Coordinates of C-alpha atoms in Angstrom, one line a residue:
X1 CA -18.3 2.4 -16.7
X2 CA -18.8 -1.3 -16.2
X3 CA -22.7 -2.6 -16.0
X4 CA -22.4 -3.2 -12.5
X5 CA -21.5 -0.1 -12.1
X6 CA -24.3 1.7 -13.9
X7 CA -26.7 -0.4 -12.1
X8 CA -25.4 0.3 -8.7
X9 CA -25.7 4.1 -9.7
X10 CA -28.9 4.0 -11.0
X11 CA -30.0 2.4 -7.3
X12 CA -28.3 4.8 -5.4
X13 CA -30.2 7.7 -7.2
X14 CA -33.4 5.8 -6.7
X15 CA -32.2 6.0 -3.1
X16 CA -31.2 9.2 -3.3
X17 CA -35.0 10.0 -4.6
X18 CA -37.0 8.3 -2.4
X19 CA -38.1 5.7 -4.8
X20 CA -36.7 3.3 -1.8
X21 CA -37.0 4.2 1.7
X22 CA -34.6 3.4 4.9
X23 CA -35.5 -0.1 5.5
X24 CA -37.1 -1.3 2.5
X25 CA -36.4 -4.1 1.1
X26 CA -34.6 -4.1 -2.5
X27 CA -35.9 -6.3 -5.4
X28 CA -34.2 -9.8 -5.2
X29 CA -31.3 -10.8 -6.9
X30 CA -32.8 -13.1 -9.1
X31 CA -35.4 -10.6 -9.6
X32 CA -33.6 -7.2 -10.6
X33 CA -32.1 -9.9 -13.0
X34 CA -34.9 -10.8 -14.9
X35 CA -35.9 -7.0 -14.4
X36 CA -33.1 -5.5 -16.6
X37 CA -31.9 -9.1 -18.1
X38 CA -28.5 -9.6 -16.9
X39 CA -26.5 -11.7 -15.4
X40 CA -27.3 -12.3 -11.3
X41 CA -23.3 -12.1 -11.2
X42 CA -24.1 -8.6 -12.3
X43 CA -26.7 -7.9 -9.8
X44 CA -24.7 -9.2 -6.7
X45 CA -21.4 -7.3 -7.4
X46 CA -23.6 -4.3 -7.9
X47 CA -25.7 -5.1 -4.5
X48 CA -22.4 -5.3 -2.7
X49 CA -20.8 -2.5 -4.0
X50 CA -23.6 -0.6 -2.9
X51 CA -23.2 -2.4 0.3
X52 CA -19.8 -1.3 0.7
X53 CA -21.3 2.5 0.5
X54 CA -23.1 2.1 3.1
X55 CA -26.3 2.6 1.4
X56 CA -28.1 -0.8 1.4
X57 CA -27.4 -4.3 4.2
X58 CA -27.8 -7.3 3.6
X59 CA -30.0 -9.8 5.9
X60 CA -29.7 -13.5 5.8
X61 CA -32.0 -15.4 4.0
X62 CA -34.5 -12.2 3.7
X63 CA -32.1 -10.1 1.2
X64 CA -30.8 -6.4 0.6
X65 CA -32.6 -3.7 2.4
X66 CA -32.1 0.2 2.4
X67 CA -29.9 1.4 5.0
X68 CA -31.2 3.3 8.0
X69 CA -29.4 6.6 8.8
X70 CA -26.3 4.6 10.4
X71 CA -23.9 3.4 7.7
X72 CA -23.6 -0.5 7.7
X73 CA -20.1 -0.9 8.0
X74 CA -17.5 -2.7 10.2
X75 CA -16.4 -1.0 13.3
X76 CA -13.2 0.9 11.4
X77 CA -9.6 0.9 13.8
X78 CA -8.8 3.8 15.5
X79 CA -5.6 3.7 18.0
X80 CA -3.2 1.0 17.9
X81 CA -3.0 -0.9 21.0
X82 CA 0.5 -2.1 22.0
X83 CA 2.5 0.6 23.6
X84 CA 6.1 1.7 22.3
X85 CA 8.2 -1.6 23.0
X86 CA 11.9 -1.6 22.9
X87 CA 13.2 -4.7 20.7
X88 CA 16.4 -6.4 19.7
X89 CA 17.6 -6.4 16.3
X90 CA 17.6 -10.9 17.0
X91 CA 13.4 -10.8 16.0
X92 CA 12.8 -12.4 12.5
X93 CA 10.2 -11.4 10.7
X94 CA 11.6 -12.0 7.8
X95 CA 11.4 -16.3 7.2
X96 CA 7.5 -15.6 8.0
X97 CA 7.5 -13.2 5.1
X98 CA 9.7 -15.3 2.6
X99 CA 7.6 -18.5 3.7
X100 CA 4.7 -16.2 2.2
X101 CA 5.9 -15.1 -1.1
X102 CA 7.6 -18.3 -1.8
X103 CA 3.8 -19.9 -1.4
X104 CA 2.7 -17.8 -3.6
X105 CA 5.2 -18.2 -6.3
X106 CA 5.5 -22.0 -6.3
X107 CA 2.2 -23.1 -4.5
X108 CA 0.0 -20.9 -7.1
X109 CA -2.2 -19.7 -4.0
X110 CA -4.8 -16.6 -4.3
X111 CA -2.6 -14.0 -3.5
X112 CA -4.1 -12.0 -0.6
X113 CA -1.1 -12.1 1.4
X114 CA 1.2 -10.5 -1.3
X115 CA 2.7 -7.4 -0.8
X116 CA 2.5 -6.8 -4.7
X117 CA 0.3 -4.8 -7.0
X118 CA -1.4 -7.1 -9.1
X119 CA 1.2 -7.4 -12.3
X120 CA -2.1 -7.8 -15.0
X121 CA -2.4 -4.1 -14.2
X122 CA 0.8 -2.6 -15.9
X123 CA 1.9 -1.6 -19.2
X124 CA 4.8 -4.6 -19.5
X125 CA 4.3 -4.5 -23.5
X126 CA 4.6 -1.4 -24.1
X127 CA 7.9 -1.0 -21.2
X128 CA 9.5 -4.3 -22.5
X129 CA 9.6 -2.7 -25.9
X130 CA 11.3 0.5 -25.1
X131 CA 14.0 -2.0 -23.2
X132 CA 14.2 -4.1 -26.0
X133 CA 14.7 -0.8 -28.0
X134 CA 17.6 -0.1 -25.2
X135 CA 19.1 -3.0 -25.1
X136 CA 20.0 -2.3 -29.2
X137 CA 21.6 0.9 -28.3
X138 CA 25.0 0.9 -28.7
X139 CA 26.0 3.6 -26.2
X140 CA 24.2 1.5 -23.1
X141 CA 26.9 -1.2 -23.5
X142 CA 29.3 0.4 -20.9
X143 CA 28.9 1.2 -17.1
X144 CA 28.8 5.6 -17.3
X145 CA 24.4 5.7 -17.1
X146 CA 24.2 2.8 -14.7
X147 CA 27.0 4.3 -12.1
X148 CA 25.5 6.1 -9.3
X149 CA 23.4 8.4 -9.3
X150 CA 21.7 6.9 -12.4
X151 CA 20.3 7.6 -15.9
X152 CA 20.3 11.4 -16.8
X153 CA 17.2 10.7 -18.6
X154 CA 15.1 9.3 -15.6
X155 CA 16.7 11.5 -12.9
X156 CA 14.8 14.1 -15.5
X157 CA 11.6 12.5 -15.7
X158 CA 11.6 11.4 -11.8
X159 CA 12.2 15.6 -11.3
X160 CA 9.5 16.4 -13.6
X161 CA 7.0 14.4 -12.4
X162 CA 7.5 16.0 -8.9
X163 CA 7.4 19.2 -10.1
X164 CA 3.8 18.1 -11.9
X165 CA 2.7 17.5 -8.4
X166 CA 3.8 21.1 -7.2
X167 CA 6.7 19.4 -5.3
X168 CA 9.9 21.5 -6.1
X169 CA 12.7 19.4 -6.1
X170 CA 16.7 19.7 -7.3
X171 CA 17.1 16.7 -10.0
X172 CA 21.0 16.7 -8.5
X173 CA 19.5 15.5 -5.3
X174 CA 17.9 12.0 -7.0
X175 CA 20.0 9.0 -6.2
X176 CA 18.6 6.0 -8.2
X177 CA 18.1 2.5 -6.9
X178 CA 17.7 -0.9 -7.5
X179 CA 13.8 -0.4 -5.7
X180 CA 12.4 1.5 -2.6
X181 CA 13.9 -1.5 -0.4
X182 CA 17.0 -0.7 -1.5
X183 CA 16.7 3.8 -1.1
X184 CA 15.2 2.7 2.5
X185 CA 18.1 0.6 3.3
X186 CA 20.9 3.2 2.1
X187 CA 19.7 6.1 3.7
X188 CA 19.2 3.9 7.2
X189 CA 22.8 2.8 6.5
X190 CA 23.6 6.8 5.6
X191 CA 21.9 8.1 8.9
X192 CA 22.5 5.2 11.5
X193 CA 24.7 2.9 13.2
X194 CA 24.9 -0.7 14.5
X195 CA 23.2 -0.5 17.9
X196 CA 21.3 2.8 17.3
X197 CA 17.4 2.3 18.0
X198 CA 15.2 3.2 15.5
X199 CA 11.6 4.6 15.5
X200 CA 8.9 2.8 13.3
X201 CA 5.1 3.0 13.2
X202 CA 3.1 0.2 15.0
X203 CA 2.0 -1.3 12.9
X204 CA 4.9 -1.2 10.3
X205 CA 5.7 -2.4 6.8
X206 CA 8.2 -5.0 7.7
X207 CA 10.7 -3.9 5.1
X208 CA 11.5 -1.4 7.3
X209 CA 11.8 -4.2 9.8
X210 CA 14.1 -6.1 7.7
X211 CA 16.5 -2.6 7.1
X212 CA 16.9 -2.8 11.1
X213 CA 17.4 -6.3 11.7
X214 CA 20.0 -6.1 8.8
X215 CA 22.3 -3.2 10.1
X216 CA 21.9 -4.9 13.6
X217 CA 20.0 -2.0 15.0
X218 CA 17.0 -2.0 17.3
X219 CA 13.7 -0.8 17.0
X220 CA 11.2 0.9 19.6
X221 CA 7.5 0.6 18.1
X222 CA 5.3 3.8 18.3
X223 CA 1.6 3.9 18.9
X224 CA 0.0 4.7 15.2
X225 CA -3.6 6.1 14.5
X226 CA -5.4 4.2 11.9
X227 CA -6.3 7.4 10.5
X228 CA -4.2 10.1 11.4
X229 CA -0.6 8.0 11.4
X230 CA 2.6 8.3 13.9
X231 CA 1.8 9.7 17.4
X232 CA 3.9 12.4 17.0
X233 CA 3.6 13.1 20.7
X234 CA 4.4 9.7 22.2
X235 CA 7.9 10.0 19.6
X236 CA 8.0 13.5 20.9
X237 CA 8.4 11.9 24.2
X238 CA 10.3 8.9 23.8
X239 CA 13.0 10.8 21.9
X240 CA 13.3 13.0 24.7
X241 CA 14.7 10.4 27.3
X242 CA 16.8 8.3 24.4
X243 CA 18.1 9.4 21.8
X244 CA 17.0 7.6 18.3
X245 CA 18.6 7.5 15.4
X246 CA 16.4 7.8 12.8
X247 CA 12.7 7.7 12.3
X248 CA 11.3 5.8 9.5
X249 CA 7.5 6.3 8.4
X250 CA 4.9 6.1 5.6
X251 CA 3.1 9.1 6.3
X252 CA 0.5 8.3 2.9
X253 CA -1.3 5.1 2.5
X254 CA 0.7 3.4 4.7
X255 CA 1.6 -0.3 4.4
X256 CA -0.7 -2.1 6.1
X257 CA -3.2 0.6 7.8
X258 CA -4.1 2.6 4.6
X259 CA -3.9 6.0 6.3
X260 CA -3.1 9.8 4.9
X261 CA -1.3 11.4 7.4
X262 CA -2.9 15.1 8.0
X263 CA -1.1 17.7 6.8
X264 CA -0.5 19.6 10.1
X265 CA 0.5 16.2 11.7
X266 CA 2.7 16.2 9.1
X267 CA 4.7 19.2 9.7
X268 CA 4.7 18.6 13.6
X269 CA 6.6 16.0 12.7
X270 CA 9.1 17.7 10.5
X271 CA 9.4 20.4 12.9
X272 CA 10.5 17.4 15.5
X273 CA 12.8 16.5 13.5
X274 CA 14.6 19.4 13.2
X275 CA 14.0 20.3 17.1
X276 CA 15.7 16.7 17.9
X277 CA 18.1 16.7 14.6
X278 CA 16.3 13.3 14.2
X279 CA 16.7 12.4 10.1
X280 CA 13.3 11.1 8.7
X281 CA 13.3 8.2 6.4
X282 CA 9.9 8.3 4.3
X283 CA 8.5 5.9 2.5
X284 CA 6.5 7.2 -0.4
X285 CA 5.9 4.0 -2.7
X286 CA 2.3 4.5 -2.7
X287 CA 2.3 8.1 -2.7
X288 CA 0.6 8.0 -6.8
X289 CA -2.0 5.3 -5.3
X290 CA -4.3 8.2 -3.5
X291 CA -7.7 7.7 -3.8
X292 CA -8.9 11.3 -3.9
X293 CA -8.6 14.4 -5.9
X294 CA -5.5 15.5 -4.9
X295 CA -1.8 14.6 -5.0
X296 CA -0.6 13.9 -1.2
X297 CA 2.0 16.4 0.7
X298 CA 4.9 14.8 1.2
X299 CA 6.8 14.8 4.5
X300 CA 10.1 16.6 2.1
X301 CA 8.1 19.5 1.1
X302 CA 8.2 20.9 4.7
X303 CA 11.7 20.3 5.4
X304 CA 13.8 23.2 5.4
X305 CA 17.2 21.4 7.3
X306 CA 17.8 18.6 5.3
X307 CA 16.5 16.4 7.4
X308 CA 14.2 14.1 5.0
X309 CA 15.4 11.4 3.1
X310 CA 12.4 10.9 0.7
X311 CA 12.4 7.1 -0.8
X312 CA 10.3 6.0 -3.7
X313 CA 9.5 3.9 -6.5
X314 CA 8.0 2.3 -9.8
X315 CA 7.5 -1.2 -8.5
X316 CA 3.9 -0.4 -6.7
X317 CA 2.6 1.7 -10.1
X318 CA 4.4 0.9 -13.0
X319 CA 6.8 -2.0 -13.0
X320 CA 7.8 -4.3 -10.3
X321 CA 9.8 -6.1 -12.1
X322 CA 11.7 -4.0 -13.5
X323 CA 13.2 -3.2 -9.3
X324 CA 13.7 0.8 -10.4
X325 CA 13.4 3.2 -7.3
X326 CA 15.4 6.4 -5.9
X327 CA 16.0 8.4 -3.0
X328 CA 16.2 12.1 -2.1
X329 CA 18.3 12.4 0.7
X330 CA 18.9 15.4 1.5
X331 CA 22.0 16.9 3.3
X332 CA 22.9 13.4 3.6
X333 CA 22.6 12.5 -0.8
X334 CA 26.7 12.3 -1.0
X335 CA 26.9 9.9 1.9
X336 CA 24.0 7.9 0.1
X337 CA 25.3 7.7 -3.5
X338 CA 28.7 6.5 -1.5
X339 CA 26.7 3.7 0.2
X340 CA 24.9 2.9 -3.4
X341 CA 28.2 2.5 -4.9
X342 CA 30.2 0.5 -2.2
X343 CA 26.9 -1.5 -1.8
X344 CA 25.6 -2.6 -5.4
X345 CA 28.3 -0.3 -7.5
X346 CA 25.2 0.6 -10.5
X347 CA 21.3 0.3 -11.1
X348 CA 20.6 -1.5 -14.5
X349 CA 20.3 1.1 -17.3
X350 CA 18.5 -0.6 -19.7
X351 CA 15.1 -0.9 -17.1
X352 CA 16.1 2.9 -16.4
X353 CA 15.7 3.9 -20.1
X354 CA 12.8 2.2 -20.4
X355 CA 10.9 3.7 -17.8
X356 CA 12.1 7.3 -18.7
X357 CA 11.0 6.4 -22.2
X358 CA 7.7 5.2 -21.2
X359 CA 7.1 8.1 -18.5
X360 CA 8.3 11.1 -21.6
X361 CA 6.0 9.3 -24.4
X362 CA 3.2 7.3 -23.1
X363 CA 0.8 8.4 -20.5
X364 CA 1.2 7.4 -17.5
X365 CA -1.2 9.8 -15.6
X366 CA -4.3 8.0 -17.6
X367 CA -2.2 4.7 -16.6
X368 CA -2.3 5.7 -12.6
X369 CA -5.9 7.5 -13.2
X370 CA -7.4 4.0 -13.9
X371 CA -5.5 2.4 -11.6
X372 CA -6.5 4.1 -8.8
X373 CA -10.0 4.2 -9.7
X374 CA -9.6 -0.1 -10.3
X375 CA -7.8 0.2 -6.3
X376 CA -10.4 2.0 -5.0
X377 CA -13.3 0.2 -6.5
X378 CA -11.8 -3.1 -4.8
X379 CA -11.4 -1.7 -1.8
X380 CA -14.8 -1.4 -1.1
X381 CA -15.9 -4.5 -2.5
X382 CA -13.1 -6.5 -0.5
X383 CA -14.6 -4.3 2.7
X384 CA -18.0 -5.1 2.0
X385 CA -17.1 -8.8 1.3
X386 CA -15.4 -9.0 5.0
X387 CA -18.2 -7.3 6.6
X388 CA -20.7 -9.6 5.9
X389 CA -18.7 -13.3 6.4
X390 CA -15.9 -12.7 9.3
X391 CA -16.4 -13.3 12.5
X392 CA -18.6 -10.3 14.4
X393 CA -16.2 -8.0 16.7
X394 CA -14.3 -7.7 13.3
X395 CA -12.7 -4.2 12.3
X396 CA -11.4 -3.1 8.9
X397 CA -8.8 -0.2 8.2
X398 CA -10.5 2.5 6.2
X399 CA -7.6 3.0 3.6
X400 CA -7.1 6.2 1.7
X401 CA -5.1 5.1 -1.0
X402 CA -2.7 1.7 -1.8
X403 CA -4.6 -1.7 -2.1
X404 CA -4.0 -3.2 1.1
X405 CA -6.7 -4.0 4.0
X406 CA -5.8 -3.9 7.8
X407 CA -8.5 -6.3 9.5
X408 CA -8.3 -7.0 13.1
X409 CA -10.4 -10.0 14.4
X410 CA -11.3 -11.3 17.7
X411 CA -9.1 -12.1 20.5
X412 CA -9.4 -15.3 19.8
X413 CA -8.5 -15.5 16.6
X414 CA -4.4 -16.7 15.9
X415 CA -3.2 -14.8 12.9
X416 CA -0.7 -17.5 12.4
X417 CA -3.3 -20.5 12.9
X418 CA -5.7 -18.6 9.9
X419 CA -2.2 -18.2 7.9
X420 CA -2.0 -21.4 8.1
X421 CA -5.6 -23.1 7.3
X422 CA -5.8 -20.8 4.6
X423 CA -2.4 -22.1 2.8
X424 CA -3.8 -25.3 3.5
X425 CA -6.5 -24.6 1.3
X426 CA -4.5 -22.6 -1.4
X427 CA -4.9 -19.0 0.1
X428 CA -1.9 -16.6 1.6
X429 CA -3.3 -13.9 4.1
X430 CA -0.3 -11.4 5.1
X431 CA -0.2 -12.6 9.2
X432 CA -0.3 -9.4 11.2
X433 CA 2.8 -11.3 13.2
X434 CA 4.9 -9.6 9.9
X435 CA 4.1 -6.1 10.7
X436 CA 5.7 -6.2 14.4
X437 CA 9.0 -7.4 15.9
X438 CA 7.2 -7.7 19.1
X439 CA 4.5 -9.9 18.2
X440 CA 1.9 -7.2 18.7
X441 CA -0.6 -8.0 15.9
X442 CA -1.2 -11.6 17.2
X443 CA -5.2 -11.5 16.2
X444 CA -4.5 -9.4 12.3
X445 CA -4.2 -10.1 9.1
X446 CA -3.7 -8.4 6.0
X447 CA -5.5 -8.5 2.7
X448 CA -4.4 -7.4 -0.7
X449 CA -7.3 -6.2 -3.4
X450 CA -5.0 -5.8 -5.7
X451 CA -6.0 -8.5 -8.1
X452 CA -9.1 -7.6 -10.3
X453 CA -12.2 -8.8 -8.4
X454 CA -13.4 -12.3 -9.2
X455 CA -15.1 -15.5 -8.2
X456 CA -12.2 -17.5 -7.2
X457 CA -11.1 -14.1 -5.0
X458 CA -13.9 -13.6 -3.8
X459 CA -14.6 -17.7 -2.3
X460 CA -10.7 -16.7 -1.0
X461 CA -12.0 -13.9 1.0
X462 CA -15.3 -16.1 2.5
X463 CA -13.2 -19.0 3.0
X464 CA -11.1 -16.7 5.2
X465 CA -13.9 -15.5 6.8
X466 CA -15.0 -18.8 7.5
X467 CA -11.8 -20.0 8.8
X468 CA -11.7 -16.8 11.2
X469 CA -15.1 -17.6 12.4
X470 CA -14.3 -21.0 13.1
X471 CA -11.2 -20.3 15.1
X472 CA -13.6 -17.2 17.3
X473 CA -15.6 -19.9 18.7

């Protein structure tokens, strides 16, 4: 446990105790510094973190007093706003979203509008070895492991991991692929035609976007809770009077709202799906990220017709560069590993053998312990952090897993305009624009907390706050 840490816990027992009282006033800073000689950089991140529990607020210029019996918090999202809008395949998001990650790359900005896990926090080393170790073996120099549906070895692991979670799988169902991006846009292509319209959440991850605008599809946005995902009713409804061709969701920790989808939400919507014969594409790239005890259900466990093509990854836990994902696609996995071959003909072994090397003799589950610990740690400090300096009318996304932050600010704040003072001063923010072909998310951003907590992240996120105010006025 860091010092910060122990310190913050040590309060909150105090707290807890009575040695400090709802509305009393904490030692200062400077203070508890002096107090237990360390560092006031030590003190603050343990003020705020207790801050981000809810268990102490901060007052200008008079300090950190104990919280009353109403959490300090911001206001957290509940309901989406716009209602399901009907759009043509002609909406680019995706020069918005290239613009960001290109500003990132080459501009060396403070990455809170990446869609990236923080690389610093994977096992690159120890991977690039067991690919170097590949790379030597004479039997990878031909095509046979890369051709679809991919290295025996990793289908094994991928199946075996699954089945650690209590999800029961067949391994000859597993379809690998050159990333998530690529399973998503497969089993679209597997499931759907040119002209088809396509159900997404509202607010989306805009790959799914990009899979739609690709295959020259449309899209008809449906109203999602912050908390409790997909309106399974409004779909319900919608698909009723149309037909759609596919829906496509993130039912856990979903890019950028943060949710966990209930479980019984969750099998209404299965259950939908087979009523309607409507083919689910699910997204489950942040499904290891979860920030509580448990493993989360996945939308494929309650299928029983086939209907759930199940898409995942190593690029959010593991290895992004590296660009190894798979699909499950259920009755439609020939059609798929078709499409995989006509599309990009094999996945790269040698990142495959690595990976299944890493995942049979290192340990990956103290690898994802820590990082989900790390992910859930920033979350509260990058919450707390945003509290206190955006603009008041603020609200924050309360997310359950991932390291993304959905923060809606006041009407009169442009998404676009803060994009763009913030790049001005060498900061991305992820526009909300992205996350909507029908410009819904005018007054959002999103924030990534990805990258271990710092000085220079933390100015980024005042600075933004700052700039938000600034633009409220």
């Amino acid at each position: 446990m860091r010092l910060y840490e122990t310190l913050a816990d040590d309060i909150q027992s105090q707290i807890a105790n009575g040695v400090y009282q709802p509305g009393e006033r904490l030692p200062s800073v400077r203070q508890t510094s002096q107090q237990r000689q360390i560092s006031i950089t030590t003190v603050i991140r343990a003020y705020l973190l207790l801050e981000s529990r809810g268990l102490i607020v901060s007052r200008p210029q008079s300090g950190y007093f104990v919280s009353t019996l109403e959490a300090y918090a911001a206001p957290a999202l509940t309901a989406a706003k716009p209602k399901p809008i009907a759009i043509s395949a002609s909406v680019d998001v995706s020069r918005l979203v290239l613009s960001t990650l290109r500003s990132i790359a080459t501009d060396d900005a403070v990455p809170l509008g990446s869609p990236y896990p923080d690389p610093g926090a994977f096992p690159f080393e120890k991977l690039n070895r067991y690919a170097y170790a590949a790379a030597r073996d004479d039997s990878l120099r031909g095509m046979r492991d890369a051709l679809p549906p991919g290295h025996p070895k990793l289908i094994r692991q991928i199946a075996k991991r699954y089945s650690e979670k209590g999800v029961t799988i067949d391994p000859a169902e597993i379809i690998v692929t050159v990333g998530a991006t690529e399973a998503i846009n497969l089993c679209l292509q597997a499931v759907a035609k040119p002209g088809d319209v396509i159900a997404v959440e509202s607010p989306t991850f805009y790959a799914m976007l990009h899979a739609i605008e690709r295959m020259g599809m449309k899209a008809i946005e449906i109203p999602t809770h912050a908390a409790r995902g997909i309106d399974v009713d409004a779909l319900a409804s919608i698909a009723r009077d149309q037909r759609i061709g596919a829906c496509m969701v993130m039912p856990n920790f979903q890019n950028p709202l943060g949710f966990e989808m209930p479980d019984e939400a969750k099998r209404a919507l299965v259950s939908l799906s087979a009523e309607l014969n409507m083919p689910l594409i699910e997204n489950g790239v942040y499904n290891e990220l979860y920030y509580g005890d448990t493993y989360p259900t996945t939308l494929k466990q309650y299928d029983r017709e086939g209907l759930v093509l199940h898409c995942s990854s190593f690029s959010k836990t593991l290895a992004s560069a590296y660009r190894i994902g798979w699909a499950l696609p259920g009755r439609y996995r020939d059609q798929v590993e078709k499409l995989k071959f006509l599309n990009t003909l094999t996945t790269a072994s040698i990142p495959q053998l690595a990976i299944a090397e890493f995942l049979e003799r290192e340990g990956y589950e103290h690898h994802l312990r820590r990082l989900r610990k790390t992910y859930a740690q920033q979350a509260n400090l990058m919450k707390a952090i945003v509290t206190r300096f955006f603009p008041a009318g603020t609200r924050l996304s309360n997310p359950a897993g991932g390291y993304v932050l959905w923060v809606e600010l006041p009407d009169k704040v442009d998404g676009m305009k803060l994009y763009q003072l913030a790049l001005e001063r060498g900061i991305t923010v992820g526009p909300g624009y992205m996350f909507s072909a029908s410009g819904s998310y005018r007054n959002f951003i999103r924030l990534n907390y990805s990258t271990p907590w710092s000085p220079e992240i933390e100015q980024a996120v005042i600075t933004v706050g700052k700039l938000a105010t600034t633009c409220a006025k």
